[in-house]
Short mmCIF file of C-alpha atoms in Angstrom, two decimals:
data_model
loop_
_atom_site.label_atom_id
_atom_site.label_comp_id
_atom_site.label_asym_id
_atom_site.label_seq_id
_atom_site.Cartn_x
_atom_site.Cartn_y
_atom_site.Cartn_z
CA MET Q 1 52.04 177.97 107.52
CA GLU Q 2 49.16 179.85 109.59
CA SER Q 3 46.23 181.05 107.37
CA SER Q 4 45.45 183.59 110.45
CA ALA Q 5 49.02 184.94 110.05
CA THR Q 6 49.79 187.95 108.42
CA LEU Q 7 51.76 187.98 104.43
CA GLY Q 8 54.60 188.88 106.44
CA GLN Q 9 54.44 186.55 108.81
CA ARG Q 10 53.91 183.66 106.05
CA ILE Q 11 56.83 184.92 104.21
CA GLN Q 12 59.18 185.06 107.38
CA GLU Q 13 58.25 181.67 108.65
CA GLY Q 14 58.55 180.07 105.01
CA ARG Q 15 62.16 181.70 104.89
CA LYS Q 16 62.78 180.52 108.06
CA SER Q 17 61.75 176.79 106.92
CA ALA Q 18 63.89 177.23 103.95
CA GLY Q 19 66.96 177.87 105.81
CA LEU Q 20 67.84 181.59 104.31
CA SER Q 21 68.66 184.84 106.05
CA GLN Q 22 67.03 187.47 104.34
CA GLU Q 23 69.74 188.46 102.38
CA ALA Q 24 70.13 185.04 101.07
CA LEU Q 25 66.42 185.51 99.76
CA GLY Q 26 66.99 188.66 98.46
CA GLU Q 27 69.92 187.31 96.80
CA GLN Q 28 67.79 184.71 95.28
CA LEU Q 29 65.11 186.89 94.37
CA GLY Q 30 67.30 189.68 93.10
CA VAL Q 31 66.53 192.26 95.36
CA SER Q 32 67.65 193.73 98.95
CA ARG Q 33 67.60 192.40 102.23
CA GLN Q 34 65.89 195.78 103.35
CA ALA Q 35 63.14 195.00 100.79
CA VAL Q 36 62.75 191.49 102.57
CA SER Q 37 62.44 192.93 105.57
CA LYS Q 38 59.93 195.39 104.39
CA TRP Q 39 57.62 192.83 103.25
CA GLU Q 40 58.15 190.49 106.66
CA SER Q 41 57.20 193.61 108.15
CA ASP Q 42 53.81 194.25 106.30
CA ALA Q 43 55.77 197.34 105.01
CA ALA Q 44 55.68 196.68 101.94
CA VAL Q 45 53.87 194.29 99.37
CA PRO Q 46 56.00 191.39 97.36
CA GLU Q 47 55.30 191.96 93.48
CA LEU Q 48 53.25 189.03 91.72
CA GLU Q 49 57.06 187.55 90.71
CA ASN Q 50 58.39 187.63 93.70
CA LEU Q 51 55.20 185.56 95.49
CA ILE Q 52 55.78 183.09 92.92
CA ALA Q 53 59.43 182.91 93.34
CA MET Q 54 59.18 182.61 97.19
CA SER Q 55 56.22 180.08 96.76
CA ARG Q 56 59.00 177.87 94.72
CA ILE Q 57 61.92 178.27 97.26
CA PHE Q 58 59.72 177.54 100.28
CA GLY Q 59 58.00 174.50 98.84
CA VAL Q 60 54.45 175.74 98.98
CA SER Q 61 51.49 177.37 96.88
CA ILE Q 62 50.63 180.74 96.27
CA GLY Q 63 47.70 180.63 97.92
CA ALA Q 64 49.23 178.37 101.01
CA LEU Q 65 51.66 181.70 100.97
CA LEU Q 66 48.60 184.48 100.68
CA GLY Q 67 46.54 182.48 103.35
CA VAL Q 68 43.89 181.65 100.96
CA GLU Q 69 44.25 177.39 101.35
CA PRO Q 70 45.77 174.87 103.65
CA PRO Q 71 49.19 174.67 103.33
CA GLU Q 72 48.79 170.61 103.02
CA VAL Q 73 48.90 171.58 98.71
CA PRO Q 74 50.94 168.52 97.32
CA GLU Q 75 53.49 170.75 94.80
CA ARG Q 76 56.03 170.16 96.79
CA GLU Q 77 55.55 166.16 95.90
CA HIS Q 78 54.28 166.73 92.17
CA PRO Q 79 55.48 170.23 91.61
CA LEU Q 80 54.18 171.51 88.23
CA SER Q 81 55.98 171.48 85.22
CA GLU Q 82 57.47 175.08 83.31
CA LYS Q 83 54.62 175.02 81.14
CA GLU Q 84 51.79 175.02 83.69
CA LEU Q 85 53.63 177.60 85.97
CA ALA Q 86 53.98 179.44 82.66
CA ALA Q 87 50.48 179.51 82.61
CA VAL Q 88 49.55 180.69 85.73
CA GLU Q 89 52.15 183.70 85.97
CA ALA Q 90 50.74 184.31 82.27
CA ILE Q 91 46.78 184.44 83.76
CA ALA Q 92 48.56 186.47 86.60
CA ALA Q 93 50.22 188.68 83.98
CA LYS Q 94 47.30 189.72 81.84
CA TYR Q 95 44.80 190.42 84.76
CA LEU Q 96 46.81 192.81 86.50
CA SER Q 97 47.30 194.52 82.87
CA GLU Q 98 43.63 194.46 82.61
CA THR Q 99 43.49 195.91 85.83
CA GLU Q 100 46.24 198.60 85.21
CA GLN Q 101 44.48 199.79 81.94
CA PHE Q 102 40.67 200.57 83.88
CA ARG Q 103 42.38 201.68 87.10
CA PRO Q 104 44.89 204.17 86.32
CA ARG Q 105 45.22 205.57 89.69
CA ARG Q 106 44.94 203.34 92.39
CA SER Q 107 45.58 202.83 96.45
CA ARG Q 108 47.79 200.66 98.01
CA ARG Q 109 45.07 198.36 99.10
CA GLN Q 110 43.46 198.25 95.68
CA LYS Q 111 47.29 197.34 94.01
CA VAL Q 112 47.29 194.48 97.11
CA LEU Q 113 43.71 193.43 95.85
CA ALA Q 114 44.45 193.22 92.72
CA ILE Q 115 47.52 191.16 93.37
CA LEU Q 116 45.56 188.96 95.46
CA ALA Q 117 42.50 188.38 92.67
CA ALA Q 118 45.71 187.69 90.48
CA VAL Q 119 47.08 185.35 92.63
CA LEU Q 120 43.87 183.84 93.48
CA ALA Q 121 42.98 183.12 89.95
CA GLY Q 122 46.85 181.69 89.41
CA ALA Q 123 45.98 179.30 92.62
CA LEU Q 124 42.82 177.99 91.00
CA VAL Q 125 44.88 177.26 87.84
CA LEU Q 126 47.50 175.67 90.28
CA THR Q 127 44.69 173.93 92.06
CA LEU Q 128 42.68 172.69 88.77
CA CYS Q 129 45.86 170.89 87.56
CA VAL Q 130 46.80 169.13 90.53
CA GLN Q 131 43.59 167.53 90.63
CA MET Q 132 43.95 166.57 86.88
CA ARG Q 133 47.36 165.18 87.64
CA ARG Q 134 45.31 163.40 90.37
CA MET Q 135 42.82 161.72 88.15
CA GLU Q 136 45.76 161.19 85.41
CA ARG Q 137 47.59 158.69 88.28
CA GLN Q 138 44.11 157.16 89.12
CA PHE Q 139 43.00 156.80 86.06
CA ARG Q 140 46.17 154.99 85.09
CA GLY Q 141 45.79 152.69 87.97
CA VAL Q 142 42.87 151.32 87.13
CA GLN Q 143 44.38 150.68 83.68
CA ASP Q 144 46.98 149.08 84.69
CA GLN Q 145 44.47 146.94 86.99
CA VAL Q 146 42.62 146.11 84.05
CA ASN Q 147 45.33 145.05 81.97
CA ASN Q 148 46.96 143.11 84.46
CA ILE Q 149 43.77 141.23 85.22
CA ARG Q 150 43.53 140.94 81.65
CA ASP Q 151 46.76 139.30 81.30
CA ASP Q 152 46.11 136.51 83.94
CA MET Q 153 42.98 136.02 82.92
CA ALA Q 154 44.81 135.12 78.92
CA TRP Q 155 47.01 133.21 80.81
CA GLN Q 156 44.79 131.38 82.79
CA ILE Q 157 42.60 130.67 79.40
CA SER Q 158 45.67 129.59 77.50
CA GLY Q 159 46.71 127.31 80.10
CA ILE Q 160 43.29 125.26 80.46
CA THR Q 161 43.13 125.55 76.63
CA GLY Q 162 46.37 123.65 76.71
CA GLN Q 163 45.48 121.01 79.16
CA ILE Q 164 41.85 120.52 77.51
CA SER Q 165 44.28 119.77 74.30
CA ASP Q 166 46.47 116.99 76.27
CA ILE Q 167 43.70 115.37 77.77
CA LEU Q 168 41.84 115.29 74.13
CA GLY Q 169 44.98 114.17 72.42
CA GLU Q 170 45.69 111.84 74.95
CA GLN Q 171 41.94 110.43 74.81
CA GLU Q 172 42.16 110.00 70.74
CA ASN Q 173 45.68 108.76 71.04
CA LEU Q 174 45.24 105.25 70.03
CA LEU Q 175 48.76 104.45 71.77
CA ALA Q 176 50.05 103.50 74.80
CA ASP Q 177 53.83 103.64 74.08
CA SER Q 178 55.36 103.75 70.95
CA ALA Q 179 59.06 103.10 70.08
CA VAL Q 180 61.43 104.22 66.88
CA ASP Q 181 64.72 103.47 65.81
CA VAL Q 182 67.01 103.26 62.86
CA THR Q 183 69.28 100.19 63.15
CA ASP Q 184 70.56 100.34 59.77
CA TYR Q 185 71.97 102.99 56.74
CA ASP Q 186 73.05 103.25 53.55
CA LEU Q 187 74.14 106.25 52.27
CA THR Q 188 75.37 104.54 48.39
CA ALA Q 189 71.61 103.15 48.02
CA GLY Q 190 70.17 106.50 50.29
CA THR Q 191 67.86 103.90 52.48
CA VAL Q 192 67.62 104.02 56.35
CA THR Q 193 66.78 100.93 58.09
CA LEU Q 194 64.06 101.38 61.08
CA SER Q 195 62.52 99.51 63.78
CA VAL Q 196 59.24 100.81 64.79
CA SER Q 197 56.52 98.81 67.40
CA VAL Q 198 53.44 100.01 69.22
CA LEU Q 199 51.06 99.34 72.07
CA PRO Q 200 48.32 99.78 71.54
CA LYS Q 201 45.52 100.89 74.54
CA GLU Q 202 42.90 98.69 72.96
CA ARG Q 203 43.53 95.51 71.90
CA THR Q 204 40.79 92.67 70.40
CA GLU Q 205 41.64 89.11 68.61
CA ASP Q 206 41.09 90.41 65.65
CA THR Q 207 43.14 93.50 65.56
CA ALA Q 208 45.99 93.88 62.78
CA ALA Q 209 48.32 96.98 62.73
CA SER Q 210 49.73 98.27 59.76
CA PHE Q 211 52.54 101.13 59.22
CA THR Q 212 52.89 103.87 57.13
CA ALA Q 213 55.79 106.17 56.58
CA ARG Q 214 55.27 109.73 54.13
CA LEU Q 215 58.05 111.35 53.08
CA SER Q 216 58.64 115.65 52.76
CA ASP Q 217 57.68 114.95 49.19
CA GLY Q 218 54.18 113.08 49.73
CA ARG Q 219 55.67 109.85 49.01
CA THR Q 220 54.21 107.03 51.36
CA PHE Q 221 55.49 103.55 52.18
CA THR Q 222 53.94 101.06 54.08
CA ALA Q 223 54.84 97.77 56.22
CA GLU Q 224 52.29 95.46 57.86
CA GLY Q 225 52.79 94.62 62.18
CA THR Q 226 53.69 91.57 63.60
CA LEU Q 227 52.37 90.46 66.74
CA SER Q 228 54.47 90.12 69.44
CA GLY Q 229 52.65 89.66 73.01
CA ASN Q 230 50.18 92.53 72.81
CA ALA Q 231 52.33 95.28 70.99
CA TYR Q 232 53.13 95.29 67.01
CA ALA Q 233 56.28 95.70 65.55
CA ALA Q 234 57.79 96.25 61.73
CA GLU Q 235 61.00 95.30 62.35
CA ASN Q 236 64.33 95.69 58.98
CA TRP Q 237 61.95 98.31 57.70
CA VAL Q 238 63.65 99.96 55.06
CA ILE Q 239 62.42 103.15 53.38
CA PRO Q 240 64.18 106.35 51.19
CA MET Q 241 66.53 108.63 53.40
CA ASP Q 242 64.36 112.16 54.65
CA HIS Q 243 65.10 114.89 56.76
CA HIS Q 244 61.04 114.78 57.30
CA ILE Q 245 59.36 111.08 58.08
CA ASP Q 246 55.82 111.01 59.61
CA LEU Q 247 55.84 107.68 61.12
CA SER Q 248 51.59 106.54 61.53
CA VAL Q 249 49.83 103.42 62.14
CA ALA Q 250 46.80 102.02 61.43
CA LEU Q 251 44.72 99.72 63.44
CA SER Q 252 41.95 97.79 61.85
CA SER Q 253 39.65 95.63 64.11
CA GLY Q 254 35.80 94.33 63.55
CA GLY Q 255 35.84 96.23 59.86
CA THR Q 256 36.75 99.71 61.54
CA VAL Q 257 40.19 101.09 60.58
CA ARG Q 258 41.35 103.70 62.86
CA THR Q 259 44.45 105.28 62.45
CA GLY Q 260 47.03 107.40 64.52
CA PRO Q 261 51.00 109.27 64.95
CA VAL Q 262 54.03 107.30 66.00
CA GLU Q 263 56.86 109.82 65.58
CA THR Q 264 58.05 111.89 63.19
CA LEU Q 265 61.90 111.31 62.23
CA TYR Q 266 64.00 114.79 61.47
CA ASP Q 267 67.64 113.28 61.05
CA CYS Q 268 67.35 110.70 58.80
CA GLY Q 269 68.52 112.97 55.22
CA PRO Q 270 72.04 111.61 53.59
CA GLY Q 271 73.73 114.81 55.44
CA ASN Q 272 72.73 113.47 58.86
CA PHE Q 273 74.78 110.00 58.61
CA ARG Q 274 77.92 110.98 57.17
CA PRO Q 275 80.58 112.26 59.55
CA LEU Q 276 81.87 115.32 60.46
CA ILE Q 277 86.00 115.79 59.33
CA ASP Q 278 87.59 118.72 60.12
CA PHE Q 279 91.06 118.33 58.72
CA THR Q 280 93.82 121.41 58.87
CA TRP Q 281 96.80 121.13 57.38
CA GLY Q 282 100.57 123.48 58.08
CA ALA Q 283 102.23 124.11 54.61
CA SER Q 284 105.57 125.75 52.88
CA TRP Q 285 106.60 126.94 49.77
CA SER Q 286 107.34 129.72 47.76
CA SER Q 287 106.91 131.39 45.10
CA GLY Q 288 110.82 130.97 43.65
CA SER Q 289 110.25 127.20 44.25
CA SER Q 290 108.08 124.09 42.51
CA SER Q 291 108.23 122.60 46.47
CA VAL Q 292 105.58 122.29 48.62
CA LYS Q 293 106.78 120.70 52.18
CA LEU Q 294 104.41 120.00 54.79
CA ASN Q 295 104.77 119.98 57.96
CA THR Q 296 102.01 119.66 61.03
CA PHE Q 297 98.70 118.99 60.68
CA ALA Q 298 94.97 118.26 63.07
CA LEU Q 299 92.51 116.26 62.56
CA THR Q 300 88.95 115.95 63.97
CA ILE Q 301 86.05 113.16 62.79
CA GLN Q 302 83.22 113.28 64.76
CA PRO Q 303 80.44 110.51 64.21
CA SER Q 304 77.32 111.52 62.41
CA ARG Q 305 74.87 109.91 65.23
CA ALA Q 306 75.40 106.65 67.85
CA GLY Q 307 75.83 103.54 66.59
CA ALA Q 308 77.93 104.64 63.73
CA PRO Q 309 79.90 101.81 62.16
CA ASP Q 310 83.17 101.65 63.57
CA LEU Q 311 86.25 103.72 61.31
CA THR Q 312 88.45 100.74 59.78
CA ALA Q 313 91.13 103.16 58.16
CA VAL Q 314 92.06 106.68 58.19
CA ASP Q 315 94.56 108.02 55.41
CA LEU Q 316 96.50 110.97 54.30
CA CYS Q 317 95.96 111.03 50.56
CA PHE Q 318 97.98 113.21 47.79
CA TYR Q 319 95.58 113.62 44.63
CA ARG Q 320 97.27 115.16 41.63
CA SER Q 321 95.90 116.90 38.90
CA GLY Q 322 92.47 115.27 38.87
CA SER Q 323 93.56 111.74 39.38
CA ALA Q 324 91.01 109.61 40.59
CA ALA Q 325 93.72 107.48 42.41
CA PRO Q 326 96.03 109.14 45.20
CA GLU Q 327 99.29 109.54 44.08
CA ARG Q 328 100.89 108.92 47.75
CA VAL Q 329 99.16 107.57 50.54
CA ILE Q 330 99.88 107.93 54.31
CA PRO Q 331 97.88 105.77 57.22
CA VAL Q 332 96.87 107.66 60.38
CA GLU Q 333 96.59 104.59 62.47
CA GLU Q 334 96.54 106.23 65.79
CA ALA Q 335 93.13 108.04 64.37
CA VAL Q 336 91.60 104.52 64.23
CA GLU Q 337 92.71 103.97 67.64
CA LEU Q 338 91.52 106.90 68.59
CA SER Q 339 87.59 106.29 67.05
CA ARG Q 340 87.88 102.67 68.68
CA THR Q 341 88.68 103.93 72.27
CA ALA Q 342 87.08 106.96 72.49
CA GLY Q 343 84.68 107.44 70.09
CA MET Q 344 85.79 110.35 67.83
CA VAL Q 345 89.02 111.57 66.77
CA GLU Q 346 90.70 114.54 68.33
CA MET Q 347 93.96 115.44 66.49
CA SER Q 348 96.17 118.41 66.87
CA HIS Q 349 99.77 119.88 66.31
CA ILE Q 350 100.57 116.58 64.64
CA SER Q 351 104.51 115.96 63.26
CA GLY Q 352 105.98 112.52 62.19
CA TYR Q 353 104.02 112.87 58.53
CA GLU Q 354 106.33 115.38 56.94
CA THR Q 355 106.76 114.86 53.47
CA SER Q 356 107.01 117.53 50.32
CA LEU Q 357 106.03 117.29 46.62
CA GLU Q 358 107.25 118.92 43.41
CA LEU Q 359 104.39 120.56 41.02
CA ALA Q 360 105.57 121.06 37.32
CA PRO Q 361 104.31 124.10 35.92
CA GLY Q 362 100.30 123.28 35.67
CA ASP Q 363 99.97 120.55 38.10
CA ASP Q 364 97.86 120.73 40.85
CA VAL Q 365 97.71 118.59 44.29
CA VAL Q 366 94.61 118.07 46.30
CA ILE Q 367 96.03 117.20 50.14
CA ALA Q 368 92.83 115.10 51.88
CA VAL Q 369 92.18 112.70 54.45
CA ARG Q 370 90.42 109.48 53.58
CA VAL Q 371 88.09 108.36 55.96
CA ARG Q 372 86.48 104.31 55.86
CA ASP Q 373 83.94 102.84 58.11
CA SER Q 374 82.90 99.20 58.59
CA HIS Q 375 80.01 99.67 56.05
CA GLY Q 376 82.46 99.83 53.66
CA GLN Q 377 81.77 103.67 52.89
CA THR Q 378 84.34 106.45 52.40
CA PHE Q 379 84.89 110.06 53.12
CA TYR Q 380 86.92 112.68 52.32
CA GLY Q 381 88.01 115.86 54.16
CA VAL Q 382 90.05 118.45 51.94
CA GLY Q 383 92.79 120.03 53.97
CA SER Q 384 94.71 122.39 51.27
CA VAL Q 385 95.01 122.46 47.55
CA PHE Q 386 98.08 123.82 45.54
CA GLN Q 387 98.87 124.17 41.77
CA ALA Q 388 101.75 125.38 39.75
CA GLY Q 389 101.98 128.29 37.34
CA GLU Q 390 102.60 127.93 33.53
CA GLN Q 391 105.63 130.09 34.30
CA GLY Q 392 106.50 128.35 37.49
CA GLY Q 393 105.88 129.39 41.35
CA ILE Q 394 103.07 127.71 43.56
CA ASP Q 395 99.85 129.23 45.03
CA SER Q 396 97.54 127.97 47.40
CA LEU Q 397 94.16 128.12 46.03
CA PHE Q 398 91.68 128.61 49.02
CA GLY Q 399 88.39 130.57 49.43
CA ALA Q 400 86.53 127.51 47.16
CA ASP Q 401 82.57 127.00 49.01
CA ASN Q 402 82.28 123.81 47.13
CA TRP Q 403 85.55 122.12 48.15
CA ALA Q 404 82.98 119.90 50.34
CA ASP Q 405 81.95 118.22 47.09
CA TRP Q 406 85.13 117.18 45.91
CA THR Q 407 85.64 113.47 45.17
CA PRO Q 408 89.07 111.70 43.74
CA GLY Q 409 89.04 112.80 40.52
CA THR Q 410 87.28 116.25 40.23
CA PRO Q 411 89.57 119.10 38.83
CA VAL Q 412 90.85 121.35 40.58
CA ARG Q 413 90.14 124.09 38.35
CA SER Q 414 86.16 123.74 38.80
CA LEU Q 415 86.14 124.10 41.95
CA ALA Q 416 88.95 126.66 43.21
CA ASP Q 417 86.88 130.70 42.68
CA ALA Q 418 90.18 132.11 44.20
CA SER Q 419 93.77 131.74 43.93
CA LEU Q 420 96.88 133.65 46.01
CA SER Q 421 98.75 135.93 43.25
CA ASP Q 422 101.86 134.98 42.10
CA GLY Q 423 105.29 135.95 43.50
CA GLN Q 424 103.61 135.32 47.58
CA SER Q 425 105.68 133.08 49.79
CA GLY Q 426 105.15 131.58 53.48
CA THR Q 427 103.12 129.62 55.58
CA ARG Q 428 99.77 129.05 55.35
CA TYR Q 429 96.63 126.65 57.19
CA GLU Q 430 93.92 125.93 54.88
CA THR Q 431 90.64 124.10 57.33
CA ALA Q 432 88.79 122.07 55.96
CA MET Q 433 85.25 122.03 55.28
CA PRO Q 434 83.07 119.10 56.98
CA VAL Q 435 81.86 116.86 53.82
CA VAL Q 436 78.22 116.99 52.83
#
């Protein structure tokens, strides 16, 4: 819009730029086409609210529409909020109100000047708002740059600190190399057998080595190192099982003793040496009968760790009423063969082992898998537990969190914490919990 043009010419230019006819513009402003025609011919001056509305429609500032400021005001790119526009309108309205109070009789020229003054006041507020927005954006940009520089510096400092720590740790490390292996274990005695060897960075003819194992409860166990070439080793070192074992070495030479870490073992607790047994048995029974029929089963036996002992026997066992000896034993030889060839046992929907049991009133029976290994150790996984009521009928006990603690001879009643109510019948699959 040319600033030298009249107000009417600028209205006409803005309307055409917006692609509106006089009638269409009038509809948006709530005035007639004739009113718009009078404005464009400078025969009449729009009211302030119409000037503000047209500035919004044309995408220009009020000052640009009136020719009092350049048209390149960033109002279209960053339009004022409703709150800011309301402030402009309020200032202009107040100015007009005060002018009306002190000038009851005004000429048409005076009215135009009053409107222009009000619009200039609003344009000043608009310009200040735009400038404040621009300054705010610039401030945010500078703040983002500062934050990016700070984060980058923190990252670089962290990296340098880590590198320094690694260098210092490497310089302070007494060893060029080390190795730790668990060669054997005994669950009955609760011990593990270790093989530990270290290669010092520096060694003299009188250098001697001593190893220390510190358990989580503070107990310590030592072993003298034997020289083999340039390395020192402790073979067949038996210490108690623990879930946290810190191994260190002390190198003594010429009356000076230097101590350094070797390795920390986190997987030498008793639970780390028991195979994971998951035994599921499909059984059917009836509340009107004293018989339990055992159908298919699924069995998974996963070794505790690499180098675990071989399985020597896998049996399905039935223990009645807290007896320590099984009433019935069914060998599962294919499980032993799978363990030998595949390293673990995975069997599902296995049939051919069907059998049934008769329970007298008050009897209970535990169906478990018994696993034996070449270490002479025995593990159990409970599959199902059934109990006959005193008045007849059979319940399937389930929901006990401590079936994993079951061993032969343990009374079922001391472990069960829930059972099916009398009168139910059907097929239920009980899943064994891992042996720990």
